[in-house]
Coordinates of C-alpha atoms and ligand atoms in Angstrom, one line a residue:
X183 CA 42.6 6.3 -14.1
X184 CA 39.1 5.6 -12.3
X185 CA 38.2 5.3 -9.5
X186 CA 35.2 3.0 -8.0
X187 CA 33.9 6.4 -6.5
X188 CA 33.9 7.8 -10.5
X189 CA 30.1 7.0 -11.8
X190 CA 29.8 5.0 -15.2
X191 CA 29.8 6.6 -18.5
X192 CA 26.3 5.7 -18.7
X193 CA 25.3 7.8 -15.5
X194 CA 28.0 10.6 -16.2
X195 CA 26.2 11.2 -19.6
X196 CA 22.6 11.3 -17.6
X197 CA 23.4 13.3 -15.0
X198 CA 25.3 15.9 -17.7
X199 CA 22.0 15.9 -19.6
X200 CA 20.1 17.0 -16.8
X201 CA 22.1 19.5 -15.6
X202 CA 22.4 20.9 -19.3
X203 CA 18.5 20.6 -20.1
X204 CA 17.5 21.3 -16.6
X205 CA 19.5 23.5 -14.7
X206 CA 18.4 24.2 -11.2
X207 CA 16.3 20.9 -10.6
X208 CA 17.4 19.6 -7.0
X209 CA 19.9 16.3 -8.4
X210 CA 21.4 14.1 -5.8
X211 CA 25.0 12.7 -7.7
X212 CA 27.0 11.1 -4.4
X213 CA 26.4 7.7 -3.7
X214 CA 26.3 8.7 -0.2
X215 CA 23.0 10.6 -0.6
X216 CA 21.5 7.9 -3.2
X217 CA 22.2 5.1 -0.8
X218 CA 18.7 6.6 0.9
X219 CA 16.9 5.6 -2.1
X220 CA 18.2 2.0 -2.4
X221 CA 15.8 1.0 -0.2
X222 CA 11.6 1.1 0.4
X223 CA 10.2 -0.4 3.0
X224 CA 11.2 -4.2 2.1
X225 CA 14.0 -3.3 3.3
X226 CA 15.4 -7.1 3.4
X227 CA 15.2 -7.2 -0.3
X228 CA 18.5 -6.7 -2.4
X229 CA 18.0 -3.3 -4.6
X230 CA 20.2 -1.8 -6.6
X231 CA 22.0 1.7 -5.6
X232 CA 20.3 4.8 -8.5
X233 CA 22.5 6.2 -10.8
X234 CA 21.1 9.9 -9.6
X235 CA 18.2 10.7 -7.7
X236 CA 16.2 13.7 -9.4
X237 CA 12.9 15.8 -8.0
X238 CA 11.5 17.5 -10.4
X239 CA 8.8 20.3 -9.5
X240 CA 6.7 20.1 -12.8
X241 CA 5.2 18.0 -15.4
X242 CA 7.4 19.6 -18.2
X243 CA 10.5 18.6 -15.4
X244 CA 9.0 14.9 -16.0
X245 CA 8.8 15.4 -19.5
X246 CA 12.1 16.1 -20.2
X247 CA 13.2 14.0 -17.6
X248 CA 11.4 11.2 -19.8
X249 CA 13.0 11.9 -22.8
X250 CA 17.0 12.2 -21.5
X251 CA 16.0 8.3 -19.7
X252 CA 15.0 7.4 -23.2
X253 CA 17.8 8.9 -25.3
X254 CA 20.0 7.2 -23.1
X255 CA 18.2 4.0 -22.1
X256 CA 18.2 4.8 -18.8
X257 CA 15.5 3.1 -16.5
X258 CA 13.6 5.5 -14.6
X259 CA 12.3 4.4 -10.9
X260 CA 9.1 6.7 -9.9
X261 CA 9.2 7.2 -6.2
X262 CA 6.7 8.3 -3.5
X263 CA 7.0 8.4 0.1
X264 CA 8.8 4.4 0.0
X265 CA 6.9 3.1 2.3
X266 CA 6.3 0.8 -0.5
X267 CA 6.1 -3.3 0.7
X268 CA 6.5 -4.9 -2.8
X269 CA 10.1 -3.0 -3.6
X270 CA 8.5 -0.7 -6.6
X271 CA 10.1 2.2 -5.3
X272 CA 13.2 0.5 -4.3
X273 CA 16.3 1.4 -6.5
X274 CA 17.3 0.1 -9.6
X275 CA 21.7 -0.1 -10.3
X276 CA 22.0 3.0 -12.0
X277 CA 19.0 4.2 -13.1
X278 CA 17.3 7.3 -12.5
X279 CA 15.3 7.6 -9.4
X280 CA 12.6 10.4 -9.9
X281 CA 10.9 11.6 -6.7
X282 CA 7.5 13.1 -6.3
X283 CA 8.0 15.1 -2.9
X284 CA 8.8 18.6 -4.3
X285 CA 5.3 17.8 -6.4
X286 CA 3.3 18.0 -3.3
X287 CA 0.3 21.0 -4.0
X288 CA -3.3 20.0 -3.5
X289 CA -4.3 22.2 -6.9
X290 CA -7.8 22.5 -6.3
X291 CA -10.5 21.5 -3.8
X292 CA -13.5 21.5 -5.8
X293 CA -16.9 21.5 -3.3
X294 CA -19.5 21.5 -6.2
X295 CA -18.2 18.4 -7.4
X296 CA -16.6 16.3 -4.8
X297 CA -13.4 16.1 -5.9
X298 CA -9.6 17.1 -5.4
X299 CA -6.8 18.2 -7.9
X300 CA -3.6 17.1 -6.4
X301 CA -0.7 16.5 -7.5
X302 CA 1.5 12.8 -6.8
X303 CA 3.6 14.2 -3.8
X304 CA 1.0 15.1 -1.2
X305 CA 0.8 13.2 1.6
X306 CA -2.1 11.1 2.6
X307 CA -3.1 12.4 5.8
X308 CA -2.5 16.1 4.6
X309 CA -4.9 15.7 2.0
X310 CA -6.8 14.0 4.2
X311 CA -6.6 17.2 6.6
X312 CA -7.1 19.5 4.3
X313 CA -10.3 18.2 3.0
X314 CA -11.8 17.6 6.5
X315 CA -11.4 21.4 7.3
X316 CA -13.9 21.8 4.3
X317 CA -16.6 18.9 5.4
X318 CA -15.4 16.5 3.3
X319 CA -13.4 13.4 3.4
X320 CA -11.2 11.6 1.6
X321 CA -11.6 8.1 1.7
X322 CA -8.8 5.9 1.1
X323 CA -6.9 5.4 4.2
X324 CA -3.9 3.4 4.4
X325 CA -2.0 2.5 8.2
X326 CA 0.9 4.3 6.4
X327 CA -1.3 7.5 5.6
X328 CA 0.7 9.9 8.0
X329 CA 3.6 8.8 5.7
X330 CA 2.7 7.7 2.2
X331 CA 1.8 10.0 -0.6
X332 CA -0.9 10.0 -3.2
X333 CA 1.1 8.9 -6.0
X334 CA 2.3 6.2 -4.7
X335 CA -1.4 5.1 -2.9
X336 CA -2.2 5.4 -6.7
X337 CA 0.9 3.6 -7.8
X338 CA 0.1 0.7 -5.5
X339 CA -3.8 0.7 -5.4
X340 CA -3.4 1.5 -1.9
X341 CA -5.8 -0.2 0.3
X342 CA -6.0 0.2 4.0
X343 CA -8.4 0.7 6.8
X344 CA -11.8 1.3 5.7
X345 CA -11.4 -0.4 1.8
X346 CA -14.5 -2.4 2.9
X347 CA -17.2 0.0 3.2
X348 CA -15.2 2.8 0.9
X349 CA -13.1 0.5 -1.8
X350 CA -9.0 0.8 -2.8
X351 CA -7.9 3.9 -3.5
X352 CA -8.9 3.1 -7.5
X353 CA -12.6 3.9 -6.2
X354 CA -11.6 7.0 -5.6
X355 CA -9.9 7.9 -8.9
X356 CA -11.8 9.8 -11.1
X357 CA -8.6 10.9 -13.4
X358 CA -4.6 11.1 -14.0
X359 CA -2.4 13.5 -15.8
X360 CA 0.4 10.7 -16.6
X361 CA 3.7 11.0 -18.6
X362 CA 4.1 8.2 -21.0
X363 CA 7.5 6.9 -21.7
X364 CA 7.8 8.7 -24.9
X365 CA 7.2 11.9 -22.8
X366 CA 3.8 12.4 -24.5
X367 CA 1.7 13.7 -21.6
X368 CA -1.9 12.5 -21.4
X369 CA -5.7 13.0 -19.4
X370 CA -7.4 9.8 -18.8
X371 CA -10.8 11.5 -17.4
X372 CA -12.0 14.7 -16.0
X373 CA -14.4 15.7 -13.3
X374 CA -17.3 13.4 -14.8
X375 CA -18.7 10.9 -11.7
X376 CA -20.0 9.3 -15.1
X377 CA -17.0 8.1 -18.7
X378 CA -17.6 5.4 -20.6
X379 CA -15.5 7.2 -23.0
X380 CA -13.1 4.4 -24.9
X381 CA -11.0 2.1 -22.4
X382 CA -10.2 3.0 -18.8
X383 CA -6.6 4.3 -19.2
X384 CA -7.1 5.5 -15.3
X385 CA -7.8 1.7 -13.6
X386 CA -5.1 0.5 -16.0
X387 CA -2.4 3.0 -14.2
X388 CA -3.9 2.8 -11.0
X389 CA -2.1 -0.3 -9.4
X390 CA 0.5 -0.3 -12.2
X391 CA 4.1 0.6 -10.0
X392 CA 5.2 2.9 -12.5
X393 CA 5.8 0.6 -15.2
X394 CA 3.1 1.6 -17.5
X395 CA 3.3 5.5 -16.8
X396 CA 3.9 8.5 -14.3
X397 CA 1.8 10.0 -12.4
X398 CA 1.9 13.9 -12.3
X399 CA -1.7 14.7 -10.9
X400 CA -4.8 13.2 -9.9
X401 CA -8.4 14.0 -9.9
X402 CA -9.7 12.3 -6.5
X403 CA -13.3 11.5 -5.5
X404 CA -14.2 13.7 -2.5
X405 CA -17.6 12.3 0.1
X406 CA -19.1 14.4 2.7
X407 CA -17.6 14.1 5.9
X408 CA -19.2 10.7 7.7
X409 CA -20.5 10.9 10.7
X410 CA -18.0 10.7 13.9
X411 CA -17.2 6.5 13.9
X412 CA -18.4 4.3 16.9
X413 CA -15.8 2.1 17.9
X414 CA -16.2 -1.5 19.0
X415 CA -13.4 -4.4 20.2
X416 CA -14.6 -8.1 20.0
X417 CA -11.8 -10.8 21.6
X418 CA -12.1 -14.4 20.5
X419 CA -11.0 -17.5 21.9
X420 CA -9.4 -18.7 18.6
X421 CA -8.8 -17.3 15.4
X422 CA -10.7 -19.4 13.4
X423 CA -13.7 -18.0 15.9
X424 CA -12.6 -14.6 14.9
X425 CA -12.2 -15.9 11.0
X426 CA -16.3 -17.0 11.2
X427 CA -17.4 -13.5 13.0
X428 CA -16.0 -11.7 10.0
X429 CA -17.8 -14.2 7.5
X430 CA -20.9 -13.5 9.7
X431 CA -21.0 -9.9 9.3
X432 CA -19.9 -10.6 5.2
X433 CA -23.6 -12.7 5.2
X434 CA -25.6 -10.2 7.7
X435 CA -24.9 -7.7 4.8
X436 CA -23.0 -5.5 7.3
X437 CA -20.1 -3.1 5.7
X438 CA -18.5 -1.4 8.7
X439 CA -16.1 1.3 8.0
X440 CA -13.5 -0.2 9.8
X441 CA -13.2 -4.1 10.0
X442 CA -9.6 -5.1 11.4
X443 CA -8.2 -8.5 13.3
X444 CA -4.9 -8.8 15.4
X445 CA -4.1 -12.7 16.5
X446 CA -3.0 -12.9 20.1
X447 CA 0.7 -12.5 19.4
X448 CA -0.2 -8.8 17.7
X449 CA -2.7 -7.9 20.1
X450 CA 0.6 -8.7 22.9
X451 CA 3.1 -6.3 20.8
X452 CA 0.3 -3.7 20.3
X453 CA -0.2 -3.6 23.7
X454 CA 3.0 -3.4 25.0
X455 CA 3.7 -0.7 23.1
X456 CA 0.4 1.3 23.5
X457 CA -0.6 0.2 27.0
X458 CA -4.2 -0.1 26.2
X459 CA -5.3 -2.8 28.2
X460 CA -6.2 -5.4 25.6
X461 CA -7.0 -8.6 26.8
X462 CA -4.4 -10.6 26.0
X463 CA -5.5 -14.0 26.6
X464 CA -7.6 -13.7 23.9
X465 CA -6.7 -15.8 20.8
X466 CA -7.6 -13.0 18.3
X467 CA -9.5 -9.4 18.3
X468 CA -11.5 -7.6 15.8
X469 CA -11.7 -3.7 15.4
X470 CA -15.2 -2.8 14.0
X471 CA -16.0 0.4 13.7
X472 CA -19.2 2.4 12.0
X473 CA -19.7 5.7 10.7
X474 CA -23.3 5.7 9.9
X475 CA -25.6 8.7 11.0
X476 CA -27.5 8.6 13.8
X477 CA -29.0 5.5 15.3
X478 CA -28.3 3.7 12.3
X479 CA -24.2 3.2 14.0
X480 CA -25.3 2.2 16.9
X481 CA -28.1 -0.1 14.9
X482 CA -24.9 -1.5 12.3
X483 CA -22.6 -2.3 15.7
X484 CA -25.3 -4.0 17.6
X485 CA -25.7 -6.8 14.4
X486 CA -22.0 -6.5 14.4
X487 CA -21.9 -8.0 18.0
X488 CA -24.3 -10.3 17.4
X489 CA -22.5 -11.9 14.6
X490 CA -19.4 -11.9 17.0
X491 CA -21.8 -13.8 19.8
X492 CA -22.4 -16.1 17.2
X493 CA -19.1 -16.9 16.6
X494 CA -18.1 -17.7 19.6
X495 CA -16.8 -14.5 21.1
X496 CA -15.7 -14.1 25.4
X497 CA -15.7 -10.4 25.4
X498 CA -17.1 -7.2 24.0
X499 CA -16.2 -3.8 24.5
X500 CA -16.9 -0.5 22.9
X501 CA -14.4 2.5 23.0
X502 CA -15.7 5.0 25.6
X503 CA -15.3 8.0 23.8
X504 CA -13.7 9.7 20.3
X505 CA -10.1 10.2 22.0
X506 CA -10.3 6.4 22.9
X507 CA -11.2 5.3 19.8
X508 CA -8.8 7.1 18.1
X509 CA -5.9 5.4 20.4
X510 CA -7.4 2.2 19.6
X511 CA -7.3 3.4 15.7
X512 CA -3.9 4.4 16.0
X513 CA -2.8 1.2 17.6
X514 CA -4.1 -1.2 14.8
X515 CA -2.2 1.1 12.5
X516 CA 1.1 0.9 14.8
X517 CA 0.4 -3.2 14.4
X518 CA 4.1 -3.6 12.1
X519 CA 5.5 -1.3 14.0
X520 CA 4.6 -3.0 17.0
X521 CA 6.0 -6.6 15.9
X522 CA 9.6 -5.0 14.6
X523 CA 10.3 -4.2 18.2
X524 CA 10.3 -7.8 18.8
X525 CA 12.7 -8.5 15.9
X526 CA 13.2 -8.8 12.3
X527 CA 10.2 -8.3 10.3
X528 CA 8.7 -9.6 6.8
X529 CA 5.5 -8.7 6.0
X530 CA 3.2 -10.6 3.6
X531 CA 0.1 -9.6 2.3
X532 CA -2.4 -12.8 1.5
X533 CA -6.3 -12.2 0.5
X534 CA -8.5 -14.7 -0.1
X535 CA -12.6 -14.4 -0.8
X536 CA -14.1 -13.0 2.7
X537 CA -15.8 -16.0 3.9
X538 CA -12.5 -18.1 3.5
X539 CA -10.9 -16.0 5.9
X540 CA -10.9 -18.6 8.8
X541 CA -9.6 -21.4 6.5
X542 CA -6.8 -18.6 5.7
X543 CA -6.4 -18.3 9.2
X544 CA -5.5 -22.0 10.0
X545 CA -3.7 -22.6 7.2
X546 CA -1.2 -19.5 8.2
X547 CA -1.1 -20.8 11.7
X548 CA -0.1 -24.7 10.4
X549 CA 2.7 -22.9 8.5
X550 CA 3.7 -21.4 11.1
X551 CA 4.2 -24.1 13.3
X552 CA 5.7 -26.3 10.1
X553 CA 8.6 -23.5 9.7
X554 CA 8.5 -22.7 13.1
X555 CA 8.6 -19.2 12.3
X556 CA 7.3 -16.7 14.4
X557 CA 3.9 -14.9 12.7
X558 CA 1.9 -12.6 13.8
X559 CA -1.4 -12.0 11.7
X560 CA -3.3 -8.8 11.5
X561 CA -5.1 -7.3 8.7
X562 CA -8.0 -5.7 6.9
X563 CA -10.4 -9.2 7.7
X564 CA -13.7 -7.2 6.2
X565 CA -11.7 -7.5 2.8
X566 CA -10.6 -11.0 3.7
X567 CA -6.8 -8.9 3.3
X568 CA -4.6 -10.7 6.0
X569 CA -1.1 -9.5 6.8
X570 CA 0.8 -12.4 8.7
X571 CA 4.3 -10.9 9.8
X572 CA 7.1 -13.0 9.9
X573 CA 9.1 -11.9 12.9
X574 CA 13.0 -13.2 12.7
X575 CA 15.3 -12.8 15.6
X576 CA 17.9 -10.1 14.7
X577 CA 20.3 -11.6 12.4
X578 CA 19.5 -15.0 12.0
X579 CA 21.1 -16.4 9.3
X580 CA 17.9 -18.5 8.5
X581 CA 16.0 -15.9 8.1
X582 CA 16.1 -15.1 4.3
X583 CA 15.6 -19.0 3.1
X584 CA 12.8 -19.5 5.7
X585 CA 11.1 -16.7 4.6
X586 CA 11.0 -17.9 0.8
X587 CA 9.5 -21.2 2.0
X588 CA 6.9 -19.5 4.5
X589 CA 6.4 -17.1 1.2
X590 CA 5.6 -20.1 -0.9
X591 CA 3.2 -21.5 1.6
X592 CA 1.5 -18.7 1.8
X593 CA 1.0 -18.0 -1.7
X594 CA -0.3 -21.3 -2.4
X595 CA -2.6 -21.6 0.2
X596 CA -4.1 -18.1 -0.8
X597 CA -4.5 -19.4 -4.1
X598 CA -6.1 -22.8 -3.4
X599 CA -8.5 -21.1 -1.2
X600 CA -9.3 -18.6 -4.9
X601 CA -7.3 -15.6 -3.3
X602 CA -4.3 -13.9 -4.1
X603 CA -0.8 -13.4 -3.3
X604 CA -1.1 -9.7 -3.0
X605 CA -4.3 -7.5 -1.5
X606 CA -2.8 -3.9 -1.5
X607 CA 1.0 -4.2 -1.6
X608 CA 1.8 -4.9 -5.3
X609 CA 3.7 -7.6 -6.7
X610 CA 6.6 -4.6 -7.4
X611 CA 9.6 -7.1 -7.4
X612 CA 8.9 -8.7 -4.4
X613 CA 6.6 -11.4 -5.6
X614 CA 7.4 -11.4 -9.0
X615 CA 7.5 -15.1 -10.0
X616 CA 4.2 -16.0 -8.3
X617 CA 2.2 -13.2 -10.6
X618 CA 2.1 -15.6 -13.7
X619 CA 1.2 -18.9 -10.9
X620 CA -1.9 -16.7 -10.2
X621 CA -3.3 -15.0 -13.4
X622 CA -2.2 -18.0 -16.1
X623 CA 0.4 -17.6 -19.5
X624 CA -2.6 -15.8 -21.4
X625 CA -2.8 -13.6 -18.6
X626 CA 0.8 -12.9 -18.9
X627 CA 0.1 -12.3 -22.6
X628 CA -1.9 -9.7 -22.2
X629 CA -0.3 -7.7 -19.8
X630 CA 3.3 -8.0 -21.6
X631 CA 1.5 -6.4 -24.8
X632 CA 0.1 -4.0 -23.0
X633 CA 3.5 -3.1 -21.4
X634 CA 5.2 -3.4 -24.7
X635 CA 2.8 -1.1 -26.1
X636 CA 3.2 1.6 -23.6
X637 CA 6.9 1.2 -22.5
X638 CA 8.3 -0.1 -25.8
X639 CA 12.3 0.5 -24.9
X640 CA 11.0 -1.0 -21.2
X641 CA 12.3 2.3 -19.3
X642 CA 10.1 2.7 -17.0
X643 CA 10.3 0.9 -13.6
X644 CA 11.7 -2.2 -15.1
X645 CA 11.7 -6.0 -13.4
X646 CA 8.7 -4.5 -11.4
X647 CA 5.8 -6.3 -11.3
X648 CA 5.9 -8.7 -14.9
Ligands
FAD42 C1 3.6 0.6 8.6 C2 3.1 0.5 7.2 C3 1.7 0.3 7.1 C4 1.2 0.2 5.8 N1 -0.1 0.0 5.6 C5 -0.7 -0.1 4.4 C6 -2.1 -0.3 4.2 O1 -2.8 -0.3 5.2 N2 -2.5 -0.4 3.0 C7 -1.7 -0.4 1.9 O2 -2.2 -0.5 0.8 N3 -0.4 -0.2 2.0 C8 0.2 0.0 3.2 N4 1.5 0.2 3.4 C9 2.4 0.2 2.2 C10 2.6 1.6 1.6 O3 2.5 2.6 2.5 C11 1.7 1.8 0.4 O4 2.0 0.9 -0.6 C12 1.7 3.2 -0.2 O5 0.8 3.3 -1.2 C13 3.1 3.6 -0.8 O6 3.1 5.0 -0.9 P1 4.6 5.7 -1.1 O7 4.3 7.2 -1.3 O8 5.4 5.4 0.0 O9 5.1 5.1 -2.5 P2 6.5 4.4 -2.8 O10 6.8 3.3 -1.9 O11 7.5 5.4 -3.0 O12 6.1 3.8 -4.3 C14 5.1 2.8 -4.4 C15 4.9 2.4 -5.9 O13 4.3 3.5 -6.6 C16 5.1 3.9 -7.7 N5 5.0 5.4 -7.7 C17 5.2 6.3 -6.8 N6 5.0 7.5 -7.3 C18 4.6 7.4 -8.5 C19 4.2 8.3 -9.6 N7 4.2 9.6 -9.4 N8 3.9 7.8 -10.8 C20 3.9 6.5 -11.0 N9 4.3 5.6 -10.1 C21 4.6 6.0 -8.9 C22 6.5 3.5 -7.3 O14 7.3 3.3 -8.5 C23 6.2 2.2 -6.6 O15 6.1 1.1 -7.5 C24 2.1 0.3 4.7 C25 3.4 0.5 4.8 C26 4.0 0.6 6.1 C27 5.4 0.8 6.2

């Protein structure tokens, strides 16, 4: 007799192959300690509960690992940090979930050519960290970088705080080690700045959720440490005000490092978390930051302010000092964070062609008042990347339908204005259904024979993203 607590044939004969082809390798089997992987950060999404959970330590562990989920036909979930907001990392019912933490060695911090060796589990900020203590920075630079790793920045195409002086973390790629699903293992660059050689295997993987390979090391582009960043706050009396500043600076040429906006009901839960003062009458606030040597900051923030003035703007105010900036910094990062205190949170991830970003702006707010749905908006505005939050009180039953017609809302008026439904998060299984609204059937085409190509038995991450 069975029980319900007795896994299925199907998961009893993976996790016997792994424990007869590699013994030792850390294997979680009860469902009590898989339930921690059902889950990424979309936590409102239904996932399914993994088979087994498996770390594996090396690139022969993924190798093998490979080949038992293809003799078996087992889908394989690749899995960071999850702090994933798309649901790539999120489980799949019975499948094998392979997680990149005990892979966590930066390899190699190469001076002479800019670049780190690292391998998918290291953690943002560490690496970040790590390369500061040599001079050097690491660009890209997620709000979740204190938590996220590197394979899954690379599995997403992470964006974040300074993507629009510095690019998505696929600027900063020079090459991958991956794992195909046949377990062949493969280099899709080197240390060159410079390869033209044949197709670019590394921008196809970058971005790709796992579905097209995994991740077992990277090859990152490495700068010389920027000068310390000046810090500047700009309140507006409405968002569309805000909206035309940021288009401004997008026509002055200007590239700050840093070039966020909070609307007033952000800037509120920011500040009652982080007691900083903010003014919070204002209708919206941009974060602009530069980290240009010498004069040439101050010289980048004074155009900056002007193209605030401009636009309408009641009140400037620059960050006294490093420490202050780096609370303001830190704030702006703590944005979600901020808005789940006040409730249930969704959070959507609209970008639309920088100088649309104050038609993106009102069309968000119109929705919001049409669904009345609570949303606060915040977002990387330099890269026209908005993030309006959906904030549900706890429980409410209306939550999940009003959120799919928000969703809809969203999408299409992102699209109309020639953006798209997703900047930085993925379309992982989360937004699914609107990838072929935005890139067309031939579109679809294409990428289905690429994944066909690559993933032929459809292993690897499957249901994510087509
Ligand atoms: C508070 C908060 C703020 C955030 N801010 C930002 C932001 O500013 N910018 C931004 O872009 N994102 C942001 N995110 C989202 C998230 O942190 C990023 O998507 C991040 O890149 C995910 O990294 P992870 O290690 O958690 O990956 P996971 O969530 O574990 O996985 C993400 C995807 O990568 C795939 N993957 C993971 N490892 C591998 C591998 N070795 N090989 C192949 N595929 C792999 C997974 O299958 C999945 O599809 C934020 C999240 C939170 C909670």
């Amino acid at each position: 007799m069975t029980t319900a607590r007795d896994p299925s044939p199907a998961t009893a004969a993976l996790v016997g192959a792994i424990r007869a082809r590699l013994p030792g390798l850390r294997l979680l089997t009860e469902a009590i300690d898989r339930e921690g992987y059902r889950l990424d950060e979309t936590a409102y999404l239904h996932a399914g509960l993994p088979g087994a959970v498996v770390f594996p330590t090396t690139t022969a562990d993924v190798v093998e690992l490979v080949k038992i989920a293809a003799e078996l036909r087992v889908p394989i979930v690749p899995r960071g940090a999850g702090t994933g907001l798309s649901g790539g990392g999120a489980g799949i019912e019975g499948a094998l979930t392979m997680v990149f933490t005990a892979m966590d060695r930066i390899l190699e911090i190469d001076r002479e050519n800019l670049v780190a060796v690292v391998q998918p589990g290291v953690i943002n900020a560490t690496l970040k960290a790590a390369v500061a203590a040599e001079g050097l920075f690491y660009a890209p630079d997620p709000a979740s970088y204190e938590l996220c790793s590197i394979g899954g920045n690379l599995g997403t195409n992470a964006g974040g705080l300074c993507c629009v002086k510095y690019g998505q973390t696929r600027e900063s790629v020079l090459s991958l080690e991956v794992v195909m699903a046949d377990g062949a293992v493969i280099r899709t660059g080197g240390k060159n700045v410079k390869d033209v050689a044949g197709y670019s295997l590394t921008h196809l993987f970058v971005g790709s959720q796992g579905t097209l390979a995994i991740t077992t090391e990277a090859t990152l582009r490495l700068r010389p440490a920027p000068p310390p960043r000046l810090t500047m706050l700009a309140f507006f009396p409405t968002l569309e005000a805000a909206g035309a500043a940021v288009a401004g600076m997008a026509a002055a040429g200007l590239a700050p490092v840093t070039l966020e906006l909070m609307d007033q009901f952000t800037i509120a839960a920011v500040d009652d978390m982080n007691d900083l003062g903010l003014d919070r009458t204002a209708a919206a606030m941009l974060m602009i930051e530069s980290d240009m040597p010498g004069t040439a900051a101050t010289d980048e923030l004074e155009r900056a302010e002007s193209a605030c003035m401009a636009a309408g703007a009641t009140s400037l105010v620059r960050a006294a000092d490093a420490q202050e900036a780096d609370w303001l910094r830190q704030a702006r990062r703590a944005a979600h964070y901020a808005l789940e205190r006040l409730g249930d949170v969704r959070m959507e991830d609209v970008a639309v062609p920088r100088a649309r970003v104050p038609d993106m702006l009102r069309a968000i707010e119109a929705i919001a008042a049409r669904h009345e749905v609570r949303i606060g908006t915040f977002g990387h505005a330099g890269d026209g990347n908005l993030h309006p939050d959906l904030v549900f009180e706890r429980g409410d039953p209306t939550a999940e339908a009003k959120t799919e017609a928000v969703k809809s809302d969203l999408y299409r008026a992102a699209l109309d204005l020639g953006g798209t439904v997703t900047g930085e998060h993925g379309i992982g299984s989360a937004r699914r259904e609107w990838l072929e609204v935005q890139r067309g059937a031939d579109a679809m085409r294409v990428m289905r024979a690429i994944k066909t190509a690559l993933d032929p038995l459809g292993i690897l991450n499957p249901g994510r993203v087509i």
